[in-house]
Coordinates of C-alpha atoms in Angstrom, one line a residue:
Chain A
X12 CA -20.9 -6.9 12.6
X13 CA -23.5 -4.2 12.5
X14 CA -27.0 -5.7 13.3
X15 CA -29.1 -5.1 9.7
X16 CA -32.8 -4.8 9.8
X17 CA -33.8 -7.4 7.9
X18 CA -31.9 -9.7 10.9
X19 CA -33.7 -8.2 13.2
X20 CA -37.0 -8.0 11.5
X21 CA -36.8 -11.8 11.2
X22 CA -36.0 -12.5 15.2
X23 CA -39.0 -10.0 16.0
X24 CA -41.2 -12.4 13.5
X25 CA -39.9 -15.3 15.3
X26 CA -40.7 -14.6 18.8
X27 CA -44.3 -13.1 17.8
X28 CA -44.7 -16.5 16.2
X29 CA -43.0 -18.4 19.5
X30 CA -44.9 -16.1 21.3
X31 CA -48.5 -16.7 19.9
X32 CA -47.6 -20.8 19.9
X33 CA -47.2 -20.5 23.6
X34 CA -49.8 -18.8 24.4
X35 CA -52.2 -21.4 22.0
X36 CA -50.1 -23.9 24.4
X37 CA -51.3 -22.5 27.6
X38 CA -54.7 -21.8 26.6
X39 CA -55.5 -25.0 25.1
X40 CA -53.3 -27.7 27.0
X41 CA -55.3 -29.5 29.9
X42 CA -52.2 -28.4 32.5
X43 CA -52.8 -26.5 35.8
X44 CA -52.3 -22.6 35.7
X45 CA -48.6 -22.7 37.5
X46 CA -47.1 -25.6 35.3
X47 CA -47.6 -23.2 31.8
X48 CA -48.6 -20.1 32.5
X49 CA -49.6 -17.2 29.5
X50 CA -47.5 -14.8 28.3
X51 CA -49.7 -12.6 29.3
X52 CA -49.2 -13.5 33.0
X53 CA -45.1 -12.8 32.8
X54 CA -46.0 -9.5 31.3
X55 CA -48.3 -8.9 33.8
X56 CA -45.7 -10.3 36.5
X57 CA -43.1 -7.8 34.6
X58 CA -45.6 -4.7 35.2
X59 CA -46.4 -5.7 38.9
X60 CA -42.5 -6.6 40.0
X61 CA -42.1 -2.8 38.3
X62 CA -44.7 -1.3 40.0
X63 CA -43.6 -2.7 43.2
X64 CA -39.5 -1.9 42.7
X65 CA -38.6 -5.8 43.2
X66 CA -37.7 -6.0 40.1
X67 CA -35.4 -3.0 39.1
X68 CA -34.1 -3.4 43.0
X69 CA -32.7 -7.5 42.3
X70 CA -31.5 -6.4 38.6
X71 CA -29.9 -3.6 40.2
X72 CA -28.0 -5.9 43.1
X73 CA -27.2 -8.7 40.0
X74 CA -25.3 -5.6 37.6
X75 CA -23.7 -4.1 40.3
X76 CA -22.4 -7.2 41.9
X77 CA -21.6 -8.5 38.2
X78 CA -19.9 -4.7 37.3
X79 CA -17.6 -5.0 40.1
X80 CA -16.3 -8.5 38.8
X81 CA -15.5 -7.5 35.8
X82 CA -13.5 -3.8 37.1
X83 CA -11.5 -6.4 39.7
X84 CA -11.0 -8.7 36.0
X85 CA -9.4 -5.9 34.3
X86 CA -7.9 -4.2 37.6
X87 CA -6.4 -7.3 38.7
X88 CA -6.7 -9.9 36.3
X89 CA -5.2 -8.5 32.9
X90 CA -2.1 -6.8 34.7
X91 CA -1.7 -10.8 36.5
X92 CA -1.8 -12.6 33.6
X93 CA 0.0 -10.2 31.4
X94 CA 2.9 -10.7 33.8
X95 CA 3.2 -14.3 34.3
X96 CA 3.1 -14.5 30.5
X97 CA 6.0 -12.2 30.3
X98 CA 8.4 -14.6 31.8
X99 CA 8.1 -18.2 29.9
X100 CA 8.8 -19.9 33.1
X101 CA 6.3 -18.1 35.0
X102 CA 3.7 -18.9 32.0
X103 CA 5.1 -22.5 32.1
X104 CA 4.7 -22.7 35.7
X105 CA 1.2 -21.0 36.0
X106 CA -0.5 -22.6 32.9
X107 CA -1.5 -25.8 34.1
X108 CA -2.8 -23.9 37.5
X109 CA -5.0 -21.5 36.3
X110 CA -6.2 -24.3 33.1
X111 CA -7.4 -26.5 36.9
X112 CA -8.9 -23.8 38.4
X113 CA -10.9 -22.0 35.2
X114 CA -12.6 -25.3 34.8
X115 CA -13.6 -25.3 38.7
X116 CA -16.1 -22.7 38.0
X117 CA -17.1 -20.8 41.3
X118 CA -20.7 -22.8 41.0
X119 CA -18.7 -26.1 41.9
X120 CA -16.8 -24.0 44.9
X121 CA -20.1 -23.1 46.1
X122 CA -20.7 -25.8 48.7
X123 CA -17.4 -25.3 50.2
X124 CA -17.7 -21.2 50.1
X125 CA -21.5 -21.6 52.1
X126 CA -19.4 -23.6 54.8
X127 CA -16.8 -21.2 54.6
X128 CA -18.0 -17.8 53.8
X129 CA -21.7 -18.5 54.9
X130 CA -24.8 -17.5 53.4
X131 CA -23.9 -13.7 52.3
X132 CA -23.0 -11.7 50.0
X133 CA -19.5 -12.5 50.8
X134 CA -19.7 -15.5 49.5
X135 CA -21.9 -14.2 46.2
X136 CA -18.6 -12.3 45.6
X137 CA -16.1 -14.1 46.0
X138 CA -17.8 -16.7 44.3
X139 CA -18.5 -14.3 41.4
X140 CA -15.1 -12.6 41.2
X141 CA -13.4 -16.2 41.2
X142 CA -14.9 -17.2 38.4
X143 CA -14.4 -14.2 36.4
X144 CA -10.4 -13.5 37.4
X145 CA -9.5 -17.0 36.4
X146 CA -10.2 -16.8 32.6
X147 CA -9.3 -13.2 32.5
X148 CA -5.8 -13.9 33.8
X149 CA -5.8 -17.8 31.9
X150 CA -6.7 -15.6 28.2
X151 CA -3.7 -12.8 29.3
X152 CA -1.0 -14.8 29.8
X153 CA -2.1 -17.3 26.3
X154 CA -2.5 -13.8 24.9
X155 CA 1.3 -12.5 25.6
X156 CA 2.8 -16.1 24.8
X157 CA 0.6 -16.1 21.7
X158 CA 2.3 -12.6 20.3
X159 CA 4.6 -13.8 17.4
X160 CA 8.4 -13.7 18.1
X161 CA 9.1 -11.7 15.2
X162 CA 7.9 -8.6 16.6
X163 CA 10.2 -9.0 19.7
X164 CA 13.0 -9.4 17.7
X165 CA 12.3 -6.9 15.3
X166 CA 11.5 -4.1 18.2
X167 CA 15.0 -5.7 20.0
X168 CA 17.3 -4.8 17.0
X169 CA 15.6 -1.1 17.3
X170 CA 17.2 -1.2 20.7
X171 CA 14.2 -1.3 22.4
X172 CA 14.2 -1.9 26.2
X173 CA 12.2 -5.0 28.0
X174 CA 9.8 -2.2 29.1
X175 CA 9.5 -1.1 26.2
X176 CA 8.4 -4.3 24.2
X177 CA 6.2 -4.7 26.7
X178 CA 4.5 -1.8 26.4
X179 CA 4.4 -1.5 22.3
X180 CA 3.9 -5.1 21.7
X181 CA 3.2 -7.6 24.1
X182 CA 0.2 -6.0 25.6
X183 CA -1.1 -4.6 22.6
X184 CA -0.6 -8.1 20.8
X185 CA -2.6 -9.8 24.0
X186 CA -5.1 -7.8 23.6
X187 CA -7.7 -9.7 21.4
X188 CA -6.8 -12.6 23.8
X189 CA -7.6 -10.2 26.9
X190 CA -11.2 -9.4 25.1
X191 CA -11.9 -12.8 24.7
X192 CA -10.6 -13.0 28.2
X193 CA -13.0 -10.9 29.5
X194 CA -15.9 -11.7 27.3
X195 CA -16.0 -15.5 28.8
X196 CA -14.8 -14.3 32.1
X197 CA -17.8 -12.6 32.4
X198 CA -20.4 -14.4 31.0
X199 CA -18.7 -17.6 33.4
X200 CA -19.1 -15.2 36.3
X201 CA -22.7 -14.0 35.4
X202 CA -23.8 -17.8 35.8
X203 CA -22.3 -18.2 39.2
X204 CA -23.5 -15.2 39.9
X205 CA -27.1 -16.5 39.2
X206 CA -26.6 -20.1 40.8
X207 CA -25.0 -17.9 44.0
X208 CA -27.5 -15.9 44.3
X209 CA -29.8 -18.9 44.0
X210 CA -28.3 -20.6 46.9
X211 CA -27.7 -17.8 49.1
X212 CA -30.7 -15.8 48.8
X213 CA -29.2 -12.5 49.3
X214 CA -32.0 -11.0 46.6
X215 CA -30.7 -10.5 43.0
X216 CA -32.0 -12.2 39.7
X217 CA -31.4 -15.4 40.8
X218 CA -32.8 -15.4 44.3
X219 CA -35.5 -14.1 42.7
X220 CA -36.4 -17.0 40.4
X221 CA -35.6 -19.9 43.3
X222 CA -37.7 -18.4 45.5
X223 CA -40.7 -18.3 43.3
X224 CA -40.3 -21.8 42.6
X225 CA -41.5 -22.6 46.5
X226 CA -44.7 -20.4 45.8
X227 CA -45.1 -22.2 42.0
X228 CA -45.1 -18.3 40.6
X229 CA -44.0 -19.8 37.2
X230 CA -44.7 -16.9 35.3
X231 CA -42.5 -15.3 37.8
X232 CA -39.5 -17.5 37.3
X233 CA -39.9 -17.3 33.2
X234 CA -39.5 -13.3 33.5
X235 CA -36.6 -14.1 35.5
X236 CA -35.0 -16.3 32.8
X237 CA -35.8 -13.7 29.9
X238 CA -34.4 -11.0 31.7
X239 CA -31.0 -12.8 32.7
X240 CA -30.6 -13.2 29.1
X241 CA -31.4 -10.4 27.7
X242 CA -29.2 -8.3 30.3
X243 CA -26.7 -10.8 29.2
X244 CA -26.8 -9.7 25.4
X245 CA -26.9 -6.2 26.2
X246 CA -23.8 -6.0 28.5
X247 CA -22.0 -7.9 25.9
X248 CA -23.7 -5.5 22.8
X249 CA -22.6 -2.1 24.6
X250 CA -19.6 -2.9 26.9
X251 CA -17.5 -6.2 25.7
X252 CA -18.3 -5.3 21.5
X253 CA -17.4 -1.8 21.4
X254 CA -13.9 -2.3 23.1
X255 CA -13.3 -4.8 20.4
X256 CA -14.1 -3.0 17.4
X257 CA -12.6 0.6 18.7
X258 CA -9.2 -1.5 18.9
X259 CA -8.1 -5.3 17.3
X260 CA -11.2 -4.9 14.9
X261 CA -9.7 -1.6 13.7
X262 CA -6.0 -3.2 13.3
X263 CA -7.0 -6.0 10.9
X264 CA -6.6 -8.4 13.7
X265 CA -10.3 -9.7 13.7
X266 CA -11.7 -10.2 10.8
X267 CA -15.2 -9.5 10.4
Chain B
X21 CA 40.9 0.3 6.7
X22 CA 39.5 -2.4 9.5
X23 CA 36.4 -3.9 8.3
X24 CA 33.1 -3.2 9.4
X25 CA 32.0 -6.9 9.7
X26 CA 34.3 -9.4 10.6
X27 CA 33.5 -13.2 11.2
X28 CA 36.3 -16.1 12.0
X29 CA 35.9 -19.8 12.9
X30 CA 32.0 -19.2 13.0
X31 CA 30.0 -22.0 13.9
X32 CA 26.7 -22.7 15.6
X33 CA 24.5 -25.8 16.5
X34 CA 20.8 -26.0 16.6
X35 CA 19.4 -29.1 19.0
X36 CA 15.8 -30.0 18.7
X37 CA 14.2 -29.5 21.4
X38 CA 12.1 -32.8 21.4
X39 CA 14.0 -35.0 19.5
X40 CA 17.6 -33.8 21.0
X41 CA 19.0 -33.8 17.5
X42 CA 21.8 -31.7 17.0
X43 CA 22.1 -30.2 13.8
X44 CA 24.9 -28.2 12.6
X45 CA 24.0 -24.8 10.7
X46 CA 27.3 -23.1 10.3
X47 CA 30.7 -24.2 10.2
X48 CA 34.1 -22.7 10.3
X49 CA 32.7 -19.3 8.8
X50 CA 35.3 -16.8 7.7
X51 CA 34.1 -13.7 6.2
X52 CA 34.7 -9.9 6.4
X53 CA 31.9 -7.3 4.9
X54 CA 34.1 -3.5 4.6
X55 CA 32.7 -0.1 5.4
X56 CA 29.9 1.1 2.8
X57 CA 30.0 -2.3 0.9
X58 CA 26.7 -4.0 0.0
X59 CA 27.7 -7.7 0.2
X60 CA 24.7 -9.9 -0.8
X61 CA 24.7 -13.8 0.4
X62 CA 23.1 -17.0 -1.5
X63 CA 23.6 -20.5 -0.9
X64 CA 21.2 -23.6 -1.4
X65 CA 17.9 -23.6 1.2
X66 CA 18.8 -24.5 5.0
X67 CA 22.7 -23.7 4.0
X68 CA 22.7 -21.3 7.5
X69 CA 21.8 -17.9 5.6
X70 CA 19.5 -17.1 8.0
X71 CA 21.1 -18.2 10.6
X72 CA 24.2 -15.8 9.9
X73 CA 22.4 -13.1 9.7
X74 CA 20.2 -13.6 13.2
X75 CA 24.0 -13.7 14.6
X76 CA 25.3 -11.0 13.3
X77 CA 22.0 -9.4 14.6
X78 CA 22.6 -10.4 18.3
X79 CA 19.6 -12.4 18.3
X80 CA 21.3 -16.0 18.1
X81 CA 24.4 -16.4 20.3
X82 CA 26.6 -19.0 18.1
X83 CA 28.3 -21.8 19.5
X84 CA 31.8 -20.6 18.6
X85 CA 33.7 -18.1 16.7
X86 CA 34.5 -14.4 16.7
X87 CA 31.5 -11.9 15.3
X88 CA 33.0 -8.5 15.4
X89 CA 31.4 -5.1 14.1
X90 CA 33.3 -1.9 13.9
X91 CA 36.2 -4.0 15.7
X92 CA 33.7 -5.0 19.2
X93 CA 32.4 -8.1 19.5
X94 CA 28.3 -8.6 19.4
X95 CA 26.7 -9.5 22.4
X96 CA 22.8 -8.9 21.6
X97 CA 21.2 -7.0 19.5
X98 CA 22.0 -3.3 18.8
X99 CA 21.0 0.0 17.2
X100 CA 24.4 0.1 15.1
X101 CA 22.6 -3.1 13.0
X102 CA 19.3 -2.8 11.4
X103 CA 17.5 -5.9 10.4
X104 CA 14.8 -6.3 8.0
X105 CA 13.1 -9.3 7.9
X106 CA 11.4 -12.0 5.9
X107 CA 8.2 -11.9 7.2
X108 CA 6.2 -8.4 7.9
X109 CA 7.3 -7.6 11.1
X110 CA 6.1 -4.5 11.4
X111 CA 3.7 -3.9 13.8
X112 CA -0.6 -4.3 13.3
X113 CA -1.4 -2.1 15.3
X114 CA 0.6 0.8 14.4
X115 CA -0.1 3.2 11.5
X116 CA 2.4 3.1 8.6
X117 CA 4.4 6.7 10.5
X118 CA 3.7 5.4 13.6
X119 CA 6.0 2.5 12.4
X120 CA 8.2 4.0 10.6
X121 CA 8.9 6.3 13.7
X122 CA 9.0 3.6 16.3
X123 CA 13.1 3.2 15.9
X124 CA 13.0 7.0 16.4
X125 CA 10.6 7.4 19.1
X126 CA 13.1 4.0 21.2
X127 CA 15.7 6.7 20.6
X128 CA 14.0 9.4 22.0
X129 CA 13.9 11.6 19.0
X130 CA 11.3 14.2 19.8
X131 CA 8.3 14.6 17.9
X132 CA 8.9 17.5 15.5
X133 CA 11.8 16.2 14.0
X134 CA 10.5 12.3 14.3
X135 CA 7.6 13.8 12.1
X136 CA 10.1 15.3 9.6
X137 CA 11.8 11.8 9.0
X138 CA 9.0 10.1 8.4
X139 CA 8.3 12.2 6.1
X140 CA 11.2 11.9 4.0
X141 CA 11.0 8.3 4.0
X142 CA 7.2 8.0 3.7
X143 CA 8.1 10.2 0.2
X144 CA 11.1 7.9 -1.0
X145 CA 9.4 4.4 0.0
X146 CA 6.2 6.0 -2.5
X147 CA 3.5 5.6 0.1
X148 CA 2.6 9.5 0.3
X149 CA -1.2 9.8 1.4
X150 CA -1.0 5.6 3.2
X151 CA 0.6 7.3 6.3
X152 CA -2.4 7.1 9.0
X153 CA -3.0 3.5 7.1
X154 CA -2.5 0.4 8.9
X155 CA -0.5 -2.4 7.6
X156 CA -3.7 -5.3 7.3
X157 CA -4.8 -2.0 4.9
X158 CA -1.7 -2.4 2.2
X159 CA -0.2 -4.5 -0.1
X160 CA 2.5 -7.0 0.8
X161 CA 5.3 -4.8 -1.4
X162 CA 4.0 -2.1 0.4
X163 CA 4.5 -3.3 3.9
X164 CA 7.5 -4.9 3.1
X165 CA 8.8 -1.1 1.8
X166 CA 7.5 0.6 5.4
X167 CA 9.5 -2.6 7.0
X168 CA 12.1 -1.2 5.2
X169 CA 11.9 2.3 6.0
X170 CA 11.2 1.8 9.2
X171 CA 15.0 0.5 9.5
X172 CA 16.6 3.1 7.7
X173 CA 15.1 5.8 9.2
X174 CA 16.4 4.5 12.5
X175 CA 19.7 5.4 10.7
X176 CA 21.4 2.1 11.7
X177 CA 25.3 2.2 10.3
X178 CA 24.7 -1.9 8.9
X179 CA 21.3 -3.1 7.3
X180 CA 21.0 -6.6 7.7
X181 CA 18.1 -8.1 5.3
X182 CA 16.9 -11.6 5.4
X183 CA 15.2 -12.1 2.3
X184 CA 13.0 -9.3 2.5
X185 CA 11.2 -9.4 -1.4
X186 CA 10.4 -13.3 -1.2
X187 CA 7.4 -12.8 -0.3
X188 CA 6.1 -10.1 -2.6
X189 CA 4.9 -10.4 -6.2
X190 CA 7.5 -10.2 -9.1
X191 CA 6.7 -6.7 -10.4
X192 CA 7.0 -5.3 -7.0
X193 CA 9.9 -7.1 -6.3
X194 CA 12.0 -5.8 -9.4
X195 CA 10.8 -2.0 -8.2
X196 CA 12.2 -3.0 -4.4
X197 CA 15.4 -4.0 -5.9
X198 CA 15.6 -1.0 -7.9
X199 CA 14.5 1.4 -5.1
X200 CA 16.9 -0.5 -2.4
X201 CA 19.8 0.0 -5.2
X202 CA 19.3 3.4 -5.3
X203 CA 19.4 4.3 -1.4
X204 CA 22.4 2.0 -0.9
X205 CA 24.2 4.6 -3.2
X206 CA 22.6 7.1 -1.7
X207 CA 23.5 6.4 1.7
X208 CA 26.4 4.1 1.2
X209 CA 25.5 1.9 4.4
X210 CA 27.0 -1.3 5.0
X211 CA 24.5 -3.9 3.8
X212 CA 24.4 -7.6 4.0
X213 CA 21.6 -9.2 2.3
X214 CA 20.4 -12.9 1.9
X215 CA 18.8 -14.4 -0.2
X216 CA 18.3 -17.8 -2.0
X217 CA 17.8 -15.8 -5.7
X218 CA 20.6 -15.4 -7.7
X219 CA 19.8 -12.8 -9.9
X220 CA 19.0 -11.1 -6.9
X221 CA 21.9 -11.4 -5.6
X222 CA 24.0 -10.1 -8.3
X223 CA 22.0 -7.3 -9.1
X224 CA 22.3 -6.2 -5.7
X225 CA 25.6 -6.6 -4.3
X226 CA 28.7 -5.4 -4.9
X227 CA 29.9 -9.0 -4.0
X228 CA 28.0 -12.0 -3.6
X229 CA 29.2 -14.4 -1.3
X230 CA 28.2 -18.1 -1.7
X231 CA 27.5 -20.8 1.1
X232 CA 28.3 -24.5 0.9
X233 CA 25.4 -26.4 1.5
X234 CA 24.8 -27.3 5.3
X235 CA 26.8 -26.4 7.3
X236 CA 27.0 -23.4 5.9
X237 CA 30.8 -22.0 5.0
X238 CA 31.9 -19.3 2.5
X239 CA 32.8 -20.8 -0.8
X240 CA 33.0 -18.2 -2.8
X241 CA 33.2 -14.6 -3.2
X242 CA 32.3 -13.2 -6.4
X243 CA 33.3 -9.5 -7.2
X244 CA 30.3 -7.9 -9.0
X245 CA 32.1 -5.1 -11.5
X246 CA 29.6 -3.2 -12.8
X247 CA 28.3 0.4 -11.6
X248 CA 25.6 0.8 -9.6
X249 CA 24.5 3.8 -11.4
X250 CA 24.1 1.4 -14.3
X251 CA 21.8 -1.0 -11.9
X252 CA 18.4 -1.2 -13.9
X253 CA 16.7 -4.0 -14.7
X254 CA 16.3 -3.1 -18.1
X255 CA 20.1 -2.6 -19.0
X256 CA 21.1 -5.2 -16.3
X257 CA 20.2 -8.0 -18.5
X258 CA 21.5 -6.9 -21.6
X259 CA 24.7 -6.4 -19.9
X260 CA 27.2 -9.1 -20.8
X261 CA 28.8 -9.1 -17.6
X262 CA 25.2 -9.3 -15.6
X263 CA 25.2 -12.8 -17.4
X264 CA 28.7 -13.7 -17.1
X265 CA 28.6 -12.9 -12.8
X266 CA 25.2 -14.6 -12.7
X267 CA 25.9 -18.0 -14.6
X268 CA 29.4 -17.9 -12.4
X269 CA 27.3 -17.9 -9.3
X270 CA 24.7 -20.3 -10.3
X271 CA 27.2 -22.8 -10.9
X272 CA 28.8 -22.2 -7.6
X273 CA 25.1 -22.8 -5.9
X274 CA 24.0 -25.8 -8.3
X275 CA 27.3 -27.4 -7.0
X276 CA 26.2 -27.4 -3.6
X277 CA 22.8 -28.1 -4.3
X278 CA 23.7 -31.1 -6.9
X279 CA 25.9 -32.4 -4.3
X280 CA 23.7 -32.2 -1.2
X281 CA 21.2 -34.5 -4.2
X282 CA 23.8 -37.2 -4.5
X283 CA 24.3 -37.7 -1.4
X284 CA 21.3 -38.9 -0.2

């Protein structure tokens, strides 16, 4: 999926429109300054929180600490998973395990991980890389079960070896699973990484936006928001998308 | 001269997995294939064909019996046997050389003369100019003919096929039949082929060995006399003989299927 013009033409025309409404909102609404501010004030919060490196300092600590989650998720996690789901017993075994803990995200380990790891950035990353290995390994091992039989069988009456089959089918058959793997892994682990942060207060994007909220800098904490989406949308656009269309896009495997 | 293929007292049960529901495929199966001879296999649906031929490739262990190529008993699959299957196996994410090489490149075949194979067989399969292709980029006849390249050129001494035109279009399917007729008298490898079309089965084989209805045992063999030289389809059916071997084995399938119907 190539972005065409007309598509993005039309988003540009929506948020000029969203845009203007707000600021007809803010202007005209009988609510105090803090509770809706203009978008002129987050741009102007934007061009202050530049001028004064905050900003490009805490989106700085949030990639890096993200970055590092997801080289552990394909360091660690893809070899992990691709493993158990090598051996159907292991898979069997592990399945039900790593289902439990990818649906305790590291935001609900939080509370235990403050008692445990204190308020750091040890516990930012451990909470962080938690929640990113567990789906990573989870959509590896689905990924190996999930490559069809036939192609075993056909590369076993070639005489191929167990290393072998892994290596020319199993991991290249996991690996639309392993994108997908990393693609929720991530964007699981860039929401702990924002509620973490919250809690913690070790700077970042979403130290940034909790702490405003004690000094009502509104406009403050809407610039936060924007930009943890739209760094969102770009990671995914330049990292996560090419990977996929530079391999299982180019097999036939996804259809687009 | 010993056979190539020999099978005696073969039998194998299936159980369900969820239901525990044993369910015999093959019974008492007697059957030897000789050196260089294309023996092609029909029998009513869920008669065991497949099931035969997965054991003969090492891939199902059978409950009992003796399965015995080149005089040694099977124990798992091999490079001596070939399969081709019914579904594309060939692999997605491998061009059509890159698959057509892979048995090569499991044997270790270095690159230069890997590249020379594939040639040749990229040439007599009629895919020149597909070969950096990849297989969600062809036809269904046309992946089914890398599939099959892609076991010959690993130069196994059987080919074992499991229905591999039923899932390609009529046309292509008479120009498979044709094009696998002429490489099993070029190379003159032992071939076993299944199948649940009787046409097919006569045109192809030299003999044509019929299964009961489940569980599967050989009821017939049928000696197919006519040249393979003279294997078009265009003379085929005009040929008296063609009709004669054909309407003989139809009758010996319709019996199994007619009585398997009045049973139930």
């Amino acid at each position: 999926m190539t972005l065409r013009w007309e598509v993005v033409a039309t988003w540009l025309a929506l948020l000029a429109a969203a845009t203007a409404a707000w600021g007809v909102a803010a202007a005209t609404l009988p609510l105090p300054d803090y509770y809706l501010p203009p978008p002129t004030a987050v741009l102007a919060t934007l061009g202050d929180l530049i001028a004064k490196g905050i900003l490009p300092t805490y989106v700085a600590e949030s990639l890096r600490r993200i970055l590092q989650a997801a080289v552990l998720g394909l360091a660690v996690g893809v070899p992990a998973g691709l493993l158990l789901g090598m051996s159907r017993r292991a898979a069997e075994f592990f399945y039900p395990l790593l289902n439990f803990f990818q649906s305790v995200s590291g935001i609900a380990w939080l509370p235990l991980m403050l008692v445990w790891f204190g308020f750091g950035e040890r516990t930012i990353l451990i909470a962080v890389n938690y929640t990113v290995l567990f789906p990573v390994i989870f959509n590896a091992l689905l990924g190996v079960r999930s490559v069809p039989r036939l192609y075993v069988d056909a590369l076993r009456t070639l005489g191929a070896s167990r290393w072998r089959i892994a290596r020319d089918v199993l991991v290249p058959g996991a690996l639309p699973s392993i994108v997908t793997g990393m693609r929720l892994g991530l964007a699981y682990g860039w929401r702990a990484l924002i509620a973490a942060e919250m809690l913690v207060g070790a700077h970042g994007l979403g130290f940034m936006i909790f702490n405003a909220q004690n000094f009502h800098l509104t406009a403050r904490i809407m610039l936060g928001m924007g930009i943890i989406g739209v760094l969102w949308v770009v990671l995914d656009y330049f990292l996560l998308r090419p990977l996929e269309e530079a391999t299982i896009a180019r097999w036939g495997i996804v259809q687009r | 001269m010993p056979a190539k293929i020999a099978l005696a007292g073969l039998g194998h049960e299936y159980v369900n997995p969820f239901t525990r529901e044993r369910v015999l495929a093959l019974d008492g199966l007697g059957l030897e294939v000789a050196d260089g001879e294309f023996l092609t296999v029909v029998g009513p649906s869920g008669c065991g064909k497949t099931t035969l031929l997965n054991i003969l490739a090492g891939l199902i262990v059978p409950t009992r019996g003796a399965v015995l190529v080149d005089g040694r008993p099977v124990t798992g699959p091999g490079r001596d046997r070939g399969v081709v299957f019914q579904e594309f196996a060939i692999l997605p994410w491998r061009t059509v050389e890159r698959n057509i090489a892979h048995g090569l490149e499991i044997q270790g075949v270095p690159r230069a003369e890997r590249a020379a194979v594939v040639r040749r067989f990229v040439e007599l399969i009629g895919l020149t100019g597909f070969e950096k292709k990849y297989p969600h980029e062809l036809s269904g006849g046309m992946r089914q003919r890398v599939a099959v390249a892609r076991t010959l050129a690993a130069n196994p001494e059987v080919m074992l096929m499991d229905e591999p035109f039923a899932s390609v279009d009529a046309q292509t399917r008479i120009t498979l039949q044709e094009e696998l007729n002429a490489i099993a008298q070029a190379t003159r490898k032992t071939i076993l082929f299944v199948t649940h079309n009787v046409e097919e089965a006569v045109f192809l084989g030299d003999r044509c060995c019929v299964l009961s209805r489940r569980p599967g045992r050989v009821k017939a063999l049928v000696p197919v006399d006519i040249p393979r030289a003279r294997r078009t389809w265009t003379l085929f059916t005009s040929d008296p003989a063609f009709s004669a071997t054909k309407d003989r084995v139809l009758r010996l399938v319709r019996e199994e299927v007619g009585g398997e119907e009045a049973e139930r």
